[in-house]
Structure formats: structure tokens, C-alpha cells
PDB file of C-alpha atoms in Angstrom:
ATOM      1  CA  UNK A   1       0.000   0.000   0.000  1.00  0.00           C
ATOM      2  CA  UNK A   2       0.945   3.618  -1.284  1.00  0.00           C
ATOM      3  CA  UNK A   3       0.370   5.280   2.432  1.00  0.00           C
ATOM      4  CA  UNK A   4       2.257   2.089   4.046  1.00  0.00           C
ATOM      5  CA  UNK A   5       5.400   2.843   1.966  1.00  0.00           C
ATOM      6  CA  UNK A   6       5.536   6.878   2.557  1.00  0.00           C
ATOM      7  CA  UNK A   7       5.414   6.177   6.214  1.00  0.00           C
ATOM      8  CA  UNK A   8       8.876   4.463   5.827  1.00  0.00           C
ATOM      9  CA  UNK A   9      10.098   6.428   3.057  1.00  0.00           C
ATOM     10  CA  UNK A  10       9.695  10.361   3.797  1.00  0.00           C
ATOM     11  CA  UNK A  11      11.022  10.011   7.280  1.00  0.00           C
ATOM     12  CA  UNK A  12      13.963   8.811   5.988  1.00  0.00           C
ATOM     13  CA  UNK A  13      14.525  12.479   4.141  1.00  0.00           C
ATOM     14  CA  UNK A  14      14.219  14.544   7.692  1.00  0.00           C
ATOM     15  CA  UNK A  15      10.003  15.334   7.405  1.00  0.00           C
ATOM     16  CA  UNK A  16       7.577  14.251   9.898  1.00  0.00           C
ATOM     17  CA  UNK A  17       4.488  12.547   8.390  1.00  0.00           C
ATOM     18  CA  UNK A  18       0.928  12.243   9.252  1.00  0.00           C
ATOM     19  CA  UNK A  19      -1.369  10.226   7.187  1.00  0.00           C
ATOM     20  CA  UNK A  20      -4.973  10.122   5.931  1.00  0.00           C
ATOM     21  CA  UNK A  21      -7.221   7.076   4.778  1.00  0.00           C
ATOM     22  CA  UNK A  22      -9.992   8.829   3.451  1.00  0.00           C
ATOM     23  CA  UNK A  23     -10.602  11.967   2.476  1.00  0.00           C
ATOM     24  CA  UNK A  24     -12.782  13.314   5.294  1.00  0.00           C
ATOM     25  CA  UNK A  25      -9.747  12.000   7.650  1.00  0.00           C
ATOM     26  CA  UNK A  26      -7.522  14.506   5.405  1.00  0.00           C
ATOM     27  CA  UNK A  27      -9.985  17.401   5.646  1.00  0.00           C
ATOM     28  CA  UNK A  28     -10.364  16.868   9.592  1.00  0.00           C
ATOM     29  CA  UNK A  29      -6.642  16.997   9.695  1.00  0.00           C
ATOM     30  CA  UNK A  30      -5.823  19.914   7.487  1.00  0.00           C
ATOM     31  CA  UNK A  31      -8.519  21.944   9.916  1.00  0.00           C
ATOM     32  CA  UNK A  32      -6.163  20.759  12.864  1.00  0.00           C
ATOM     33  CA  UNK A  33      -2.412  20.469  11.581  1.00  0.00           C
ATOM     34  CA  UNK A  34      -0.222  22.363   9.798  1.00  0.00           C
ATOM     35  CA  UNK A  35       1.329  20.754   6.764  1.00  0.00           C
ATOM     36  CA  UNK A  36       3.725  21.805   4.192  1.00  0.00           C
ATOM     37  CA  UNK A  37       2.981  18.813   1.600  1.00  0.00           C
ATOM     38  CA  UNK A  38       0.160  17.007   0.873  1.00  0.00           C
ATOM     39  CA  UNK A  39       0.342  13.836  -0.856  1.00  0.00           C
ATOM     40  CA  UNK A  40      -2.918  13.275  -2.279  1.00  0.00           C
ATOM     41  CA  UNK A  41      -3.484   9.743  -4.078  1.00  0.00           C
ATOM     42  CA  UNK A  42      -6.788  10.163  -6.753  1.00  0.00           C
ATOM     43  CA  UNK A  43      -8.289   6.911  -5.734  1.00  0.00           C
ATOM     44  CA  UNK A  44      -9.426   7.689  -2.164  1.00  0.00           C
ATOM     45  CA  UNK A  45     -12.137   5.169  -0.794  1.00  0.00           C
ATOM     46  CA  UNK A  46     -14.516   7.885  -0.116  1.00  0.00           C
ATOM     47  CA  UNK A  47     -13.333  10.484  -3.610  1.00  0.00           C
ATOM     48  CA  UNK A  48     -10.798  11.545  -5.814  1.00  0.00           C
ATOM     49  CA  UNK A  49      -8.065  13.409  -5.383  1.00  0.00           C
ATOM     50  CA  UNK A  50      -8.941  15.965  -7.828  1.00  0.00           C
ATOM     51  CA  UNK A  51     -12.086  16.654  -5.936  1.00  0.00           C
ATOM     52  CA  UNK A  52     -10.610  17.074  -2.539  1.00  0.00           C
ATOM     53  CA  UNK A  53      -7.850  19.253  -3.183  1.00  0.00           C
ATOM     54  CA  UNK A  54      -9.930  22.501  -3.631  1.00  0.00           C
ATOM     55  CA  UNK A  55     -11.314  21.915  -0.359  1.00  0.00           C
ATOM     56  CA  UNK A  56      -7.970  20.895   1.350  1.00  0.00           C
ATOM     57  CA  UNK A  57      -6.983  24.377   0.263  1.00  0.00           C
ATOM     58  CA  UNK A  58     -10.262  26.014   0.967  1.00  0.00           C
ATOM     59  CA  UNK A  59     -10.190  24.500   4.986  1.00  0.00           C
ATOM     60  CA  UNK A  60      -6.102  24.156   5.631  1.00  0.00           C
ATOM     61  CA  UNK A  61      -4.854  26.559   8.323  1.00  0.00           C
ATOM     62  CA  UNK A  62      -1.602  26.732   5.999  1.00  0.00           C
ATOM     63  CA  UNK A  63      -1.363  29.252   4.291  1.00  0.00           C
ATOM     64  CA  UNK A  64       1.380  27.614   1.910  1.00  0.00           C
ATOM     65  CA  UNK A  65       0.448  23.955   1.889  1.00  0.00           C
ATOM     66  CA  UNK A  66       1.758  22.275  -1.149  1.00  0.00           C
ATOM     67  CA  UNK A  67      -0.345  19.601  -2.701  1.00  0.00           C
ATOM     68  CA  UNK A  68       1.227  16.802  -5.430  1.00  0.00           C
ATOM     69  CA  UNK A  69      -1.340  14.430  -6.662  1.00  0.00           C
ATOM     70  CA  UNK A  70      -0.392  10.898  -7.227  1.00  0.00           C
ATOM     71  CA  UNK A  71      -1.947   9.055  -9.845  1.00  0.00           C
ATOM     72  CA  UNK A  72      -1.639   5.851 -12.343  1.00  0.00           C
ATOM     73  CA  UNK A  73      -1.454   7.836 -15.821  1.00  0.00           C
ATOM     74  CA  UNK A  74      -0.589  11.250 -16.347  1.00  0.00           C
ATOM     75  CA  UNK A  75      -0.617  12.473 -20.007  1.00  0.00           C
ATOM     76  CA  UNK A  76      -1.086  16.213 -20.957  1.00  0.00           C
ATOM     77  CA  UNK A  77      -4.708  16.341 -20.526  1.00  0.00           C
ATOM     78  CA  UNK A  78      -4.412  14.596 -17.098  1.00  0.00           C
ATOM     79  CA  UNK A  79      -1.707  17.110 -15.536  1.00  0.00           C
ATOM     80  CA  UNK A  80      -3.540  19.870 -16.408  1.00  0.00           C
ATOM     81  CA  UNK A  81      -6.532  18.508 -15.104  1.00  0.00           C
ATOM     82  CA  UNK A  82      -4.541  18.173 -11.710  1.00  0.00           C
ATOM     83  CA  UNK A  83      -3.345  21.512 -11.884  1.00  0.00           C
ATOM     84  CA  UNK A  84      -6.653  22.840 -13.013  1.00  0.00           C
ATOM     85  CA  UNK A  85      -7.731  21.302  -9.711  1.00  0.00           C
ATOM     86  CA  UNK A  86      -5.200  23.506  -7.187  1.00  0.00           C
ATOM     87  CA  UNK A  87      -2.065  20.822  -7.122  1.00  0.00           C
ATOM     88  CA  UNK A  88       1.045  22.227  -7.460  1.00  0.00           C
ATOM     89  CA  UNK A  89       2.516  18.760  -9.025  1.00  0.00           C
ATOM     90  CA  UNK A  90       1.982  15.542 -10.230  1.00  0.00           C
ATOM     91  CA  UNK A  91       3.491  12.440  -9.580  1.00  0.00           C
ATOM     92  CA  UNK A  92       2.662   9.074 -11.632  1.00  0.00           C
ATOM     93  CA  UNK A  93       2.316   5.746 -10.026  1.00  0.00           C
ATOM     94  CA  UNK A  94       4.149   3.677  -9.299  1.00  0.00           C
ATOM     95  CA  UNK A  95       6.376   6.147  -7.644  1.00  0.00           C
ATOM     96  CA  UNK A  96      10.214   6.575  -7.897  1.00  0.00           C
ATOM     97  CA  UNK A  97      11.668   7.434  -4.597  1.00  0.00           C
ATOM     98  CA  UNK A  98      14.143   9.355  -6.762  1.00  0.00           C
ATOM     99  CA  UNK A  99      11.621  11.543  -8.448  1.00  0.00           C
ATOM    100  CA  UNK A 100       9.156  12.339  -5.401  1.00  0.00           C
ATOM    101  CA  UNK A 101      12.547  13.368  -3.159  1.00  0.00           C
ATOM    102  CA  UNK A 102      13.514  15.541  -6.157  1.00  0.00           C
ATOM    103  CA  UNK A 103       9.618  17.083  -6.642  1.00  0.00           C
ATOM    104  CA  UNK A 104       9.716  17.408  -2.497  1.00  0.00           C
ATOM    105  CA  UNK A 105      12.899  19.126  -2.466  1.00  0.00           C
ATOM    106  CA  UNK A 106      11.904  21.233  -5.199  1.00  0.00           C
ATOM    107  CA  UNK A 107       9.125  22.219  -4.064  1.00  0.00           C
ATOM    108  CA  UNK A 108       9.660  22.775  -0.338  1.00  0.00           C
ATOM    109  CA  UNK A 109       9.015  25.874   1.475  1.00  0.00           C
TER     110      UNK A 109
END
């Protein structure tokens, strides 16, 4: 599982992670905690990732969360669509560690 294998990856590269298994778990927690990067998988049980992350943004207390979705195919239209959506990046599955350190570090406040 995706959410199994960030909890052992990203702590690895110095960040503290808290985790979501639903989408309604993720908008309670945004209302609570501070984050600097969300990583938002489409396929949530409950919606899709495209759909929650304009009301991540709309109910975060951070003013400078960063959101990268994570999905199985990413082609032009697709990206966009993610962007179009308020993500700041987009990640394809299944996931390099190389690339999502290098997107992370990027992007990192």
C-alpha cells in the first residue's frame, strides 16, 4: 500500500508525516495540523483526489500547503486537469523514490 510505503520512506529524508485514509480523515486533519505537503493519491475510498484538493486548500490553516497528486497515468490532458484542480505537481504511479525526493525538495518551502 501507497500510504504504508511513505510512512517508511519520507522520514527517511528529515520530514515528519501524518497520514490520511480517506478523504474526510484529510480534511479533519488539514482543519487541525499544519502541513507543508500534501500527498494526495486520486483513488481515495470515499473520492478523488482531484475533488478534494480545492477543499484541502479552501479548509487548511496553511497558508502555503503544497499539494502533489499521485496518480496511475498522467498524459497532458491529465496534468492539467490536476493543476486545473489547485495541485502544485503531479506524480505518476508507481512512484520513484528518486523523483518524489527531487519534486519534495523542489518544491519545499
Amino acid at each position: 500500500m501507497l500510504r504504508t510505503a511513505m510512512q517508511h520512506l519520507i522520514p527517511r529524508w528529515g520530514y515528519e508525516i501524518n497520514t490520511a485514509e480517506d478523504g474526510k480523515r484529510a480534511l479533519d486533519k488539514v482543519q487541525k495540523f499544519q502541513f507543508d505537503i500534501i500527498l494526495l493519491d486520486e483513488q481515495l475510498p470515499d473520492t478523488r483526489g482531484r475533488e478534494l484538493a480545492p477543499q484541502l486548500r479552501e479548509q487548511s490553516i496553511s497558508d502555503s500547503m503544497l499539494i502533489i497528486g499521485l496518480t496511475g497515468f498522467v498524459d497532458t490532458d491529465a496534468r492539467q486537469s490536476f493543476l486545473d484542480a489547485g495541485m502544485d505537481e503531479v506524480i505518476q504511479k508507481p512512484i520513484r523514490k528518486e523523483i518524489l525526493e527531487e519534486i519534495v525538495t523542489k518544491l519545499k518551502p
